[in-house]
Short mmCIF file of C-alpha atoms and ligand atoms in Angstrom, two decimals:
data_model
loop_
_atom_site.label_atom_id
_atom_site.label_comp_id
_atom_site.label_asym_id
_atom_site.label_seq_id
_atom_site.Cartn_x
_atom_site.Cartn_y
_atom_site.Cartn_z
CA UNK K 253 -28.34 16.27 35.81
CA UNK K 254 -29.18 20.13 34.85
CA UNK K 255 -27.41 21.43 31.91
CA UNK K 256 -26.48 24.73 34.22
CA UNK K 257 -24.20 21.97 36.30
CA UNK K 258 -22.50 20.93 33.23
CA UNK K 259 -18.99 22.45 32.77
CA UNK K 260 -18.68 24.95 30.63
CA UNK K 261 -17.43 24.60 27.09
CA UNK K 262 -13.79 26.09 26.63
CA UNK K 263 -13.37 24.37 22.75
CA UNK K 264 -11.05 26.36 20.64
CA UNK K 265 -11.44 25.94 16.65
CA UNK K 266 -10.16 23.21 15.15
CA UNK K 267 -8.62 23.61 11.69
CA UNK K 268 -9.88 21.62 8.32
CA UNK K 269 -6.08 20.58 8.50
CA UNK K 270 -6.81 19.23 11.85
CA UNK K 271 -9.85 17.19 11.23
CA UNK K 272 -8.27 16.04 8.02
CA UNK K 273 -4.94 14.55 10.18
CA UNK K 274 -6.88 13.32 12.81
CA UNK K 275 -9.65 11.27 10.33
CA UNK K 276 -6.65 10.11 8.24
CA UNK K 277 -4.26 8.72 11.44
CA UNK K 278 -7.52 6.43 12.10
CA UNK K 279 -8.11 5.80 8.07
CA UNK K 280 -4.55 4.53 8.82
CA UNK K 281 -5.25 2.60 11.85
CA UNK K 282 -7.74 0.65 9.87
CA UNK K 283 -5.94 -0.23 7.19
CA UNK K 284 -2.22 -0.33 8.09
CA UNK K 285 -0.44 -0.55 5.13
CA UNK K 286 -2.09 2.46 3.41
CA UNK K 287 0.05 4.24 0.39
CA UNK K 288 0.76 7.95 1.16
CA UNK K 289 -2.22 9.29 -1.04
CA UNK K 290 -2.61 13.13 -1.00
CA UNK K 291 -6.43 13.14 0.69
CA UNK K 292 -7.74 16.63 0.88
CA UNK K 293 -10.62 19.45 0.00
CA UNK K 294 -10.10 21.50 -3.89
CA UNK K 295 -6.51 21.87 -4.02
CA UNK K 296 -4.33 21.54 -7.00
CA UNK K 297 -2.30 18.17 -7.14
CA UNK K 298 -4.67 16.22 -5.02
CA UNK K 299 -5.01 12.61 -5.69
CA UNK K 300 -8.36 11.96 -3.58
CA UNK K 301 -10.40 15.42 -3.55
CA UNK K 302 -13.12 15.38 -0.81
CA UNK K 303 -16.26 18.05 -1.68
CA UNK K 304 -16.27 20.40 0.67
CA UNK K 305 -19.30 19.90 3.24
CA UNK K 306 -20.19 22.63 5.91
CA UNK K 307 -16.98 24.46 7.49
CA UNK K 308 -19.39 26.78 9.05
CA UNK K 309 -20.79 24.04 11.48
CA UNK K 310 -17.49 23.21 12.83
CA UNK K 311 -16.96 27.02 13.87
CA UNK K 312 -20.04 26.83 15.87
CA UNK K 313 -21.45 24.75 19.04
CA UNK K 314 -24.17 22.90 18.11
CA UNK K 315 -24.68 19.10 19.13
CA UNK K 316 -25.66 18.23 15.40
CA UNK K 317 -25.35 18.56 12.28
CA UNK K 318 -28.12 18.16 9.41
CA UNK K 319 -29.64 14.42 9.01
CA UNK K 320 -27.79 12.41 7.10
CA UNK K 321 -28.64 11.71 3.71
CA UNK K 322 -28.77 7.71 3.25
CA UNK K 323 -26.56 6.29 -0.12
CA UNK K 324 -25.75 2.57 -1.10
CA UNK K 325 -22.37 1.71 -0.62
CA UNK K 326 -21.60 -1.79 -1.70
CA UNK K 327 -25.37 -3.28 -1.08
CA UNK K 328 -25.34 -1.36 2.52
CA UNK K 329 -27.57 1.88 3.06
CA UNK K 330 -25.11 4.10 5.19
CA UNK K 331 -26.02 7.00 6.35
CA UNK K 332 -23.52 10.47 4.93
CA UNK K 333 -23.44 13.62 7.24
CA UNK K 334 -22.12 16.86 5.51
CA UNK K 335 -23.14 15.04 1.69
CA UNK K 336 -24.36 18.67 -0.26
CA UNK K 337 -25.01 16.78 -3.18
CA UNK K 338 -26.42 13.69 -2.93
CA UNK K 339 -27.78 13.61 -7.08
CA UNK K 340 -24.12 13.05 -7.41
CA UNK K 341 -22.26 9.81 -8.21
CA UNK K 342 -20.43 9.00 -4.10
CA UNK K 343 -17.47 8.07 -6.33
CA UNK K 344 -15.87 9.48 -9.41
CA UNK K 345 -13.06 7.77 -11.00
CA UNK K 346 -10.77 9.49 -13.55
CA UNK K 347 -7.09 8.25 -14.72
CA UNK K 348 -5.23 8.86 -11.37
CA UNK K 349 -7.87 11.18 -10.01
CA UNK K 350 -10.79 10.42 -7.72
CA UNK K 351 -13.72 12.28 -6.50
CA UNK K 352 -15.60 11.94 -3.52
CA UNK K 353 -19.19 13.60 -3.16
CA UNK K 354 -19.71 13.69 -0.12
CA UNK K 355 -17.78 15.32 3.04
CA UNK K 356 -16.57 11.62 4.39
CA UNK K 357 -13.70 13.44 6.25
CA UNK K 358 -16.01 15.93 8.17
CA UNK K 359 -18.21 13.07 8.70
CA UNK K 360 -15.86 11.03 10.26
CA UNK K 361 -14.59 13.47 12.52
CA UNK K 362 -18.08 14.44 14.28
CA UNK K 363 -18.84 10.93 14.50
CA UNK K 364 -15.40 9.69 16.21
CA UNK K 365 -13.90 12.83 17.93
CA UNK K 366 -17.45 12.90 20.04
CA UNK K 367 -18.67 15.63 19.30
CA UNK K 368 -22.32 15.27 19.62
CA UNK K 369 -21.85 14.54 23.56
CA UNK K 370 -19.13 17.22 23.79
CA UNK K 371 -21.96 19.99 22.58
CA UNK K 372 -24.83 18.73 23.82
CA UNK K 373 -26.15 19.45 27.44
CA UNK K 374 -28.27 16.09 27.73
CA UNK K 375 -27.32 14.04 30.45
CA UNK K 376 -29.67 11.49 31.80
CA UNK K 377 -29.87 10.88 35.95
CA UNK K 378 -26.23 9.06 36.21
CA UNK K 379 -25.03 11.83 34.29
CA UNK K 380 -24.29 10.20 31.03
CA UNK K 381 -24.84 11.29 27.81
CA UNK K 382 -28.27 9.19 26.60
CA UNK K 383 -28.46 6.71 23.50
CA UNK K 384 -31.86 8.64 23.32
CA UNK K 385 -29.96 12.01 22.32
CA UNK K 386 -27.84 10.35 20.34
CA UNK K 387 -27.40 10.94 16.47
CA UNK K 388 -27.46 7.29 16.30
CA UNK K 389 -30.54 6.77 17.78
CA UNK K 390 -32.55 9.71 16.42
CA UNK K 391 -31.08 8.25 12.47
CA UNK K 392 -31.09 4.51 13.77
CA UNK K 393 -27.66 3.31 12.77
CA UNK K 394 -26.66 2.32 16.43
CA UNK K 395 -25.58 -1.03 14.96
CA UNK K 396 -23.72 0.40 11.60
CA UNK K 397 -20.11 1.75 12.33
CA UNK K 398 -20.44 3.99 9.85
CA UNK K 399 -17.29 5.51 9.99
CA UNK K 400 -15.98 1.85 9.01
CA UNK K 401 -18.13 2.46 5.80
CA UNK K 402 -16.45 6.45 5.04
CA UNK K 403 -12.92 4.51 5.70
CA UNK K 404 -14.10 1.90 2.53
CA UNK K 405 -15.35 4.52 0.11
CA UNK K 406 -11.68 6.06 0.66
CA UNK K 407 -9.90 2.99 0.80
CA UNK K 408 -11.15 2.12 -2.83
CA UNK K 409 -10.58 5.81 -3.77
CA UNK K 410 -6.78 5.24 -2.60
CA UNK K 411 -6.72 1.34 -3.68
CA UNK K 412 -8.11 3.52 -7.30
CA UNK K 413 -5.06 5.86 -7.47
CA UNK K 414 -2.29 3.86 -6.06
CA UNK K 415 -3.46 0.79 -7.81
CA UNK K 416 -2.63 -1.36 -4.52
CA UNK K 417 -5.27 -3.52 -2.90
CA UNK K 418 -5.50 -2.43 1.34
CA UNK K 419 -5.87 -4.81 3.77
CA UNK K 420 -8.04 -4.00 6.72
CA UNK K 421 -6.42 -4.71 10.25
CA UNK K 422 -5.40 -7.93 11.04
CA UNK K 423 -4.69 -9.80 14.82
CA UNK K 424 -2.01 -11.56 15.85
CA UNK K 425 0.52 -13.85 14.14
CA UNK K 426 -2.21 -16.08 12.64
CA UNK K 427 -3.60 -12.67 10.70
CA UNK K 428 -7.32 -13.29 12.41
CA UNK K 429 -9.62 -11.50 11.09
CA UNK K 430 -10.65 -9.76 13.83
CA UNK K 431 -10.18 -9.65 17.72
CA UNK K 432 -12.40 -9.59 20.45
CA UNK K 433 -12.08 -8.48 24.31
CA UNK K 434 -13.95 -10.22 27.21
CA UNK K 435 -14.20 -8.21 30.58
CA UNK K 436 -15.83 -7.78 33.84
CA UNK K 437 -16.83 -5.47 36.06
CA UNK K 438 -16.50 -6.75 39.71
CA UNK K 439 -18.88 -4.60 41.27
CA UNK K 440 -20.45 -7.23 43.79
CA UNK K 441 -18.59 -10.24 45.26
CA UNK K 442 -21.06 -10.72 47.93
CA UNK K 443 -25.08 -10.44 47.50
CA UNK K 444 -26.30 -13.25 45.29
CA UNK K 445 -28.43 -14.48 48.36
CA UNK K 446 -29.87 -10.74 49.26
CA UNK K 447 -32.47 -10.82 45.81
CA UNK K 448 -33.32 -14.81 46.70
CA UNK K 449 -33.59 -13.82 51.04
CA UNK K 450 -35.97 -10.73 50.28
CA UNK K 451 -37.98 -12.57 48.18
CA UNK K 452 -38.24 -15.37 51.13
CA UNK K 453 -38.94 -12.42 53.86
CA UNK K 454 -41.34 -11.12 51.43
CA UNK K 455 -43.23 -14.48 51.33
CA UNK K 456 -42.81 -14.95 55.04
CA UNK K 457 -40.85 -18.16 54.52
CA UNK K 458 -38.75 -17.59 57.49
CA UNK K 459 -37.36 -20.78 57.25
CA UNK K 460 -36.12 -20.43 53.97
CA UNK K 461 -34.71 -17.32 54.84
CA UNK K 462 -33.03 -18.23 57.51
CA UNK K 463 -31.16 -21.05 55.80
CA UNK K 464 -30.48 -18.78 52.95
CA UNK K 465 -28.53 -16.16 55.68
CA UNK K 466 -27.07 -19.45 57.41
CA UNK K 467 -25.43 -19.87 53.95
CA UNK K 468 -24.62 -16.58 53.40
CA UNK K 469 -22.37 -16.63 56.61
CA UNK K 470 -20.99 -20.12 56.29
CA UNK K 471 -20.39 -20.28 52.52
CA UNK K 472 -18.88 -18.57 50.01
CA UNK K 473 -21.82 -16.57 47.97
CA UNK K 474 -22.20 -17.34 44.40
CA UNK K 475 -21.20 -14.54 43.22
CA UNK K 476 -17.73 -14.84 44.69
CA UNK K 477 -16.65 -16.60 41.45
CA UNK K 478 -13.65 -14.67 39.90
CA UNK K 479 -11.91 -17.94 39.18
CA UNK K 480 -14.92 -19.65 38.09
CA UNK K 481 -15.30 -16.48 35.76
CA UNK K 482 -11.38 -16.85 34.63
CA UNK K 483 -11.90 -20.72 33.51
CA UNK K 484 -15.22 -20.15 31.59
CA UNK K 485 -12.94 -17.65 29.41
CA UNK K 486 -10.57 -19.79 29.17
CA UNK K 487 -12.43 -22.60 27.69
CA UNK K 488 -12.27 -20.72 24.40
CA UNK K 489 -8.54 -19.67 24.80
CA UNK K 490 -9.29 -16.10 25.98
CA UNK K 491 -8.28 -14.11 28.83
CA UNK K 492 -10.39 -12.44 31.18
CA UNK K 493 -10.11 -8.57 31.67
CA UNK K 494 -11.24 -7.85 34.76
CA UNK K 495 -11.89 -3.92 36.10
CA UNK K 496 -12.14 -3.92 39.94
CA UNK K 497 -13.54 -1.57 41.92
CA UNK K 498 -11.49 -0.53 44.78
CA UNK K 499 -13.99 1.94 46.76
CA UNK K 500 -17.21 0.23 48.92
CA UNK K 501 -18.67 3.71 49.63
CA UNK K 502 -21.99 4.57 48.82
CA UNK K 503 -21.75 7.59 46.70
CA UNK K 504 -22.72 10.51 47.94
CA UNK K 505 -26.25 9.86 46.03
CA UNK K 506 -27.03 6.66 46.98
CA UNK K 507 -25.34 4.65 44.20
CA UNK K 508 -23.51 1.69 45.13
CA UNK K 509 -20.29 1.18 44.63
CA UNK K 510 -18.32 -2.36 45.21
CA UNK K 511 -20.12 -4.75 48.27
CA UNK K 512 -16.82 -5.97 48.73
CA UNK K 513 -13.62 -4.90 50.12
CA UNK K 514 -10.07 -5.71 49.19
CA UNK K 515 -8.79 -7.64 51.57
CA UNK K 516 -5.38 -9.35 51.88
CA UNK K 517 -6.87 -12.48 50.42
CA UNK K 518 -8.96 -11.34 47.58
CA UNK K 519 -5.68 -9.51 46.47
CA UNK K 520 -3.69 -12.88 46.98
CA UNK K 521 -6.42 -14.07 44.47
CA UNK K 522 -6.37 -11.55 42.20
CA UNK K 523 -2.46 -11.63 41.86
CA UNK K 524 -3.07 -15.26 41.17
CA UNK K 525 -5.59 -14.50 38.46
CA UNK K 526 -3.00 -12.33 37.07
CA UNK K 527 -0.45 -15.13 36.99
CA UNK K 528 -2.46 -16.99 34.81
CA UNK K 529 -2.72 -13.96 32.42
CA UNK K 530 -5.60 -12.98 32.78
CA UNK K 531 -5.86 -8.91 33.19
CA UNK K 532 -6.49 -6.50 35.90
CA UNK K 533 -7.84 -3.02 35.30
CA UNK K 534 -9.60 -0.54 37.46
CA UNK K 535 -13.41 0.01 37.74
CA UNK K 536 -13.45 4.03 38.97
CA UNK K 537 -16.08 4.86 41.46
CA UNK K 538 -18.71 7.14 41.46
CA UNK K 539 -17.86 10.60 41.45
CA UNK K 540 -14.42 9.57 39.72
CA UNK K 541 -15.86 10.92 36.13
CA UNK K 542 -16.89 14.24 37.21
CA UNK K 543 -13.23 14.42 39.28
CA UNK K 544 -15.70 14.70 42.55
CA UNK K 545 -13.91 12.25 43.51
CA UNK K 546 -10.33 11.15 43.44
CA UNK K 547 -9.34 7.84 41.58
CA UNK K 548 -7.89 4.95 44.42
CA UNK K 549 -4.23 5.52 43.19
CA UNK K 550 -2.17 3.88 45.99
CA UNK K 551 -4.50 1.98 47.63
CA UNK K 552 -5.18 -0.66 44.34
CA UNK K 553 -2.58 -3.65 44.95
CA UNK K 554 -1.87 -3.97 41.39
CA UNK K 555 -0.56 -1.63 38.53
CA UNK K 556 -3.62 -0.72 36.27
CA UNK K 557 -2.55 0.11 32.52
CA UNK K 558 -6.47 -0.05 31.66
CA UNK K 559 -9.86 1.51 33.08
CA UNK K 560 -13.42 1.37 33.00
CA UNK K 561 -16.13 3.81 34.99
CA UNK K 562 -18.66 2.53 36.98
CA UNK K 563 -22.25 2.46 35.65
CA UNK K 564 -20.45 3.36 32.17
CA UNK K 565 -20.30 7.27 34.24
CA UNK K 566 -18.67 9.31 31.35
CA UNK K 567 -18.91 12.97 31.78
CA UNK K 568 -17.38 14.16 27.99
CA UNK K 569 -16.24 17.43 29.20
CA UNK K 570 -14.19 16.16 32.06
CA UNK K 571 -13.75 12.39 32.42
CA UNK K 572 -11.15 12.02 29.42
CA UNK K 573 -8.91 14.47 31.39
CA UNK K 574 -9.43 12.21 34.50
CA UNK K 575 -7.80 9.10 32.54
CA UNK K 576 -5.44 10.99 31.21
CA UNK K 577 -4.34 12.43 34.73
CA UNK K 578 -5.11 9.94 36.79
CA UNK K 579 -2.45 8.90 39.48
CA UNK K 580 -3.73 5.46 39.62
CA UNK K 581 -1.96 3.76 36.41
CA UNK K 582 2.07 4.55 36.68
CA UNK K 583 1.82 7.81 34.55
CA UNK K 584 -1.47 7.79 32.91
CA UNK K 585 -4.24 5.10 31.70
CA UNK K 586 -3.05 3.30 28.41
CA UNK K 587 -6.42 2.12 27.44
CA UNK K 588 -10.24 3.19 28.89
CA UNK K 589 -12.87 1.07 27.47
CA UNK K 590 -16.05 3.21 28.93
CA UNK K 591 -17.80 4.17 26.11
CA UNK K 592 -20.72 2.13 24.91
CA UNK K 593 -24.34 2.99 24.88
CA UNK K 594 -26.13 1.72 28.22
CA UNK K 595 -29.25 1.47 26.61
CA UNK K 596 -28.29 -0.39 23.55
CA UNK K 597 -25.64 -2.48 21.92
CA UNK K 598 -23.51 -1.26 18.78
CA UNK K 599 -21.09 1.78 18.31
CA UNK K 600 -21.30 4.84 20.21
CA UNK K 601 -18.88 5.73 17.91
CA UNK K 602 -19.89 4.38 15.11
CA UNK K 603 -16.08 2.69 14.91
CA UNK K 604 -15.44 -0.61 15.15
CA UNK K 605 -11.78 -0.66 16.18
CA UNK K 606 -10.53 1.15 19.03
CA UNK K 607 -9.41 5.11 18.53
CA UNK K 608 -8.49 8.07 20.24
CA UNK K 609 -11.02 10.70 20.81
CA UNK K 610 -11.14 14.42 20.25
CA UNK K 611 -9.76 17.17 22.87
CA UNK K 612 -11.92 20.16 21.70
CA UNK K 613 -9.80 22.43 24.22
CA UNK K 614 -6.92 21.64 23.02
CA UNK K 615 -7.45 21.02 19.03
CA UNK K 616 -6.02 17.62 19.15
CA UNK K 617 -5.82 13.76 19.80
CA UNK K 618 -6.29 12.34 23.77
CA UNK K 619 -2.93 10.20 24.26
CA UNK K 620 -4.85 7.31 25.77
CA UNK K 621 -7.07 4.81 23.52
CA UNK K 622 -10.73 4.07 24.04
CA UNK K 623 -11.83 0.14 23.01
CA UNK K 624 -15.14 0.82 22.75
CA UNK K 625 -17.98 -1.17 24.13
CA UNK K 626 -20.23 -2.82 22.36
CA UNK K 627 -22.17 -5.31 23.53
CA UNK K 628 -22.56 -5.07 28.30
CA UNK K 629 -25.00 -7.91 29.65
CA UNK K 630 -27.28 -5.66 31.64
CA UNK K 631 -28.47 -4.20 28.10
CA UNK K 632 -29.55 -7.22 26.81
CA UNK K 633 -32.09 -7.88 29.73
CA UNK K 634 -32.59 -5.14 32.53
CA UNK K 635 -35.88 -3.19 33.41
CA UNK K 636 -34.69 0.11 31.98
CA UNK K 637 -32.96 -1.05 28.85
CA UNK K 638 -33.43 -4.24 26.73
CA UNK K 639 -35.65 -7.29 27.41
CA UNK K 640 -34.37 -9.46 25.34
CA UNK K 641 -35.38 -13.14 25.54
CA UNK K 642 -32.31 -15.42 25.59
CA UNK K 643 -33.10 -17.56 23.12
CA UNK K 644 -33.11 -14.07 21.10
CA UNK K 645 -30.12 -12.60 22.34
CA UNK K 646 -27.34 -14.23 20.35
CA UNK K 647 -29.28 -14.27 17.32
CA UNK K 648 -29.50 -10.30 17.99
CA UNK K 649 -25.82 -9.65 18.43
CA UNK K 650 -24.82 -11.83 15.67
CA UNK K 651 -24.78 -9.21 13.02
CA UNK K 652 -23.14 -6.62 15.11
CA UNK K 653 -19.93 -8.99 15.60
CA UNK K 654 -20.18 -9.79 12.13
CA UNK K 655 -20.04 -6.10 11.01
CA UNK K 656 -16.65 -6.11 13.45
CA UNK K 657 -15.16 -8.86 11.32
CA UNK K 658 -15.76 -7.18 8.06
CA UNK K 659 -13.60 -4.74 9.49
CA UNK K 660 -11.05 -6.12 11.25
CA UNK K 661 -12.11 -4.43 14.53
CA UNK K 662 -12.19 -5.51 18.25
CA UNK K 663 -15.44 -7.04 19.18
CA UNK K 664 -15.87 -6.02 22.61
CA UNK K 665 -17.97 -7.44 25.15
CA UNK K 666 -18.98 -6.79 29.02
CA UNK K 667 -20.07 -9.88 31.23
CA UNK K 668 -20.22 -8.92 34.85
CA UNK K 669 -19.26 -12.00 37.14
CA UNK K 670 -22.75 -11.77 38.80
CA UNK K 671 -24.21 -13.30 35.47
CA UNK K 672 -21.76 -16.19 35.69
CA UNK K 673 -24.34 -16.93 38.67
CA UNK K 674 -27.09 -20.27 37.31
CA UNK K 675 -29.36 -18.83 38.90
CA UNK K 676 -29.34 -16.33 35.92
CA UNK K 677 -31.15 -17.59 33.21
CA UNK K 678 -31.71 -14.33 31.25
CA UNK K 679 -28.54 -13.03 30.69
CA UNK K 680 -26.49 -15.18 32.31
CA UNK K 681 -24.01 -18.24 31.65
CA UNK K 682 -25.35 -19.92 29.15
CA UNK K 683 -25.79 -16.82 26.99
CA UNK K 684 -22.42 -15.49 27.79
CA UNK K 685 -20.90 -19.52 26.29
CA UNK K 686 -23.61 -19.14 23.35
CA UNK K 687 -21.48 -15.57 22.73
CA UNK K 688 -18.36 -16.73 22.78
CA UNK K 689 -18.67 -20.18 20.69
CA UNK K 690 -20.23 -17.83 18.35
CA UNK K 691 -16.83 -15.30 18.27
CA UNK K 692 -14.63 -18.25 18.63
CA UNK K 693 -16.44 -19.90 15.88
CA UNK K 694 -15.91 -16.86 13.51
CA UNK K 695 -12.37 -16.87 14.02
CA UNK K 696 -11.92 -13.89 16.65
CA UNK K 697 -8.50 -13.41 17.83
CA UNK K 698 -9.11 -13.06 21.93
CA UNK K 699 -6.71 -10.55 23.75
CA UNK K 700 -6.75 -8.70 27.01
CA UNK K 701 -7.39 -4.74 27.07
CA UNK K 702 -3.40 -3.42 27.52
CA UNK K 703 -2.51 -6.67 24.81
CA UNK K 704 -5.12 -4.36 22.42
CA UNK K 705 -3.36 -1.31 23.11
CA UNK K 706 0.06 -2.51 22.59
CA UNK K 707 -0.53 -4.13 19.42
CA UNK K 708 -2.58 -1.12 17.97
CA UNK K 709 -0.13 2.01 17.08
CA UNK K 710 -0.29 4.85 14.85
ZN1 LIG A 916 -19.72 -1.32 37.64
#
């Protein structure tokens, strides 16, 4: 996509106050039972004083800000945007005072609000903003949620002055550690044999191919495995999230959508998917992120309160209006849980729990939360991204989930039900089982995307 087809920028300047109530609602999200501390820049009576980093760059338009300067916070190198002085001690401790070198709050606020994909006009051919462009990429912290790390140099400034220990986030009545959420994307229910029968035509094994389309119309295809999906979940207690993708229209550019339809009996088997708890959320269409497209409002059989876009399709000028407007969920999406990198596992964000990002037009909060995504399948092993060896893939991920744990977060992972298929021996079931023995092993609390959203409130 050009830049000139972007929309145009309409942001409207957004106060230090601002930024410092939006950073601090999500300090608080982290860490629930935080102490009213007075957080703020050089003001009298302050508790926590934040040096002041670069007000100018916050008045202006540009994508990003100056590279980072790297510190040591508690044996970790972490990356600090907007740090003017970085001679200077990150912490200073005095009687009931505490001082914090560098700009943690502006920080935190270009890394979560979005900023960098709200300014910048890079877009790659699906239109999405690229890990490639990303401030994560060009610093490599992609698997660091740094803004976890800002949140723990001010929780010990506040655990300092209020002289109370602070809990990170806890799940569930058993206090777990941290959560995690399983989903899939249905986008095909149908063509397992088409890569196998190509291959045969290819060949010229006609006889092969013709028993593998004999199948195909006699048989259910292996990929038509939504229950299947459901009980491999469920061996580890979780519940499946499952987004499903109404519209089996080409888009206009040639990009499939679903290769299924919803007909009366896959929506007798969905309902019954729901009956057993598992969740269903919508997977928008192409064309749905840029609003080229309307969202399937009353033709979905089942009341969405979560979403995620296609081919991760996130235009950041446009699409969070679509979930907030959208006429598909009763009044508006609760949840989205869209944004990940395509290209690479770890924090878009740079947040391991879920938040609420940034309406530049407006100077304020969206009303619907994003669980990010961390960790989709097709990363791991796929011509244009990863090529990960399985053996090498949970061994990869491992410290990623173990970075969500250390802060109570939501380890989220993607595992479309095509890669529940044997036949997939890359990224497919055996890697998604090593995953989750590995989460269920480290204690993760498992919950479905609207059970995320309703226990996570600020
Ligand atoms: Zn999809």
């Amino acid at each position: 996509m050009q830049p000139t087809t972007l929309p145009p920028l309409v942001p409207v300047s957004v106060s230090t106050e601002t930024r410092l109530a939006y950073v601090l609602d999500h300090f608080r999200l982290a860490y629930p039972g935080a102490p009213a501390v007075l957080v703020g820049y050089a003001a009298h009576q302050l508790q926590v004083e934040i040096a002041a980093g670069n007000e100018q760059f916050f008045a202006g338009v540009q994508p990003y800000p100056a590279a980072p300067n790297w510190r040591e916070w508690q044996g970790q190198r972490v990356p600090f945007f907007f740090d003017n002085s970085p001679d200077k001690p990150l912490l200073v401790l005095q009687d009931d005072k505490v001082f914090i070198a560098a700009d943690i709050i502006s920080a935190a606020f270009y890394l979560l609000s979005g900023w960098q994909e709200y300014f910048s006009t890079e877009r790659d051919r699906h239109g999405r903003f690229p890990y490639g462009a990303s401030v994560q990429k060009i610093h490599g912290f992609v698997t660091l949620p740094v803004v976890n790390y800002y949140f723990d140099v001010l929780r010990a400034a506040i655990e300092h002055v209020s002289q109370q220990p602070l809990q990170p986030r806890r799940w569930g009545s058993q206090q777990a550690d941290f959560a995690a959420f399983i989903s899939h994307d249905i986008d095909n229910l149908r063509s397992a044999w088409k890569a196998p029968a190509k291959a045969a035509l290819k060949q010229r094994k006609l006889g092969l191919f013709s028993k593998l389309a004999w199948r195909h119309f006699t048989q259910p295809d292996a990929w038509d495995n939504l229950e299947a999906v459901a009980a491999a979940t469920a061996q580890y207690g979780a519940k499946s999230t499952f987004f499903i993708l109404p519209s089996s229209k080409k888009a206009a550019n040639g990009t499939p959508n679903a290769d299924y339809r919803l007909t009366p009996k896959l929506r007798q088997r969905l309902w019954q998917l729901e009956e057993q708890g598992c969740e269903l959320g919508l997977h928008n269409s192409i064309g749905t992120s840029t609003g080229q497209t309307g969202i399937f409002g009353k033709k979905i059989p089942f009341n969405a309160t979560g979403c995620r876009f296609h081919y991760l399709s996130w235009e950041p000028r446009i699409t969070p209006f679509v979930v907030t407007f959208s006429p598909a969920a009763a009044e508006s999406f609760i949840y989205d849980s869209t944004l990940g990198f395509a290209e690479h596992f770890g924090f878009r964000h740079s947040f391991c729990l879920p938040f609420y990002l940034f309406d530049f037009s407006n100077a304020e909060a969206f009303g619907f939360l994003e669980i990010p995504l961390n960790v989709m399948d097709t990363t791991l092993h796929h011509p244009n991204y990863l090529q990960l060896n399985p053996a090498e893939i949970l061994p990869t991920l491992r410290p990623v989930f173990a970075e969500v744990k250390k802060f109570g977060g939501v380890a989220s992972v993607l595992w479309h039900n095509e890669n529940f298929d044997p036949a997939n021996t890359q990224n497919g079931p055996q890697q998604f089982h090593e995953i989750m023995t590995h989460l269920q092993q480290q204690g993760a609390f498992f919950l479905t995307g609207s059970e995320i959203a309703s226990s996570i409130s600020y």
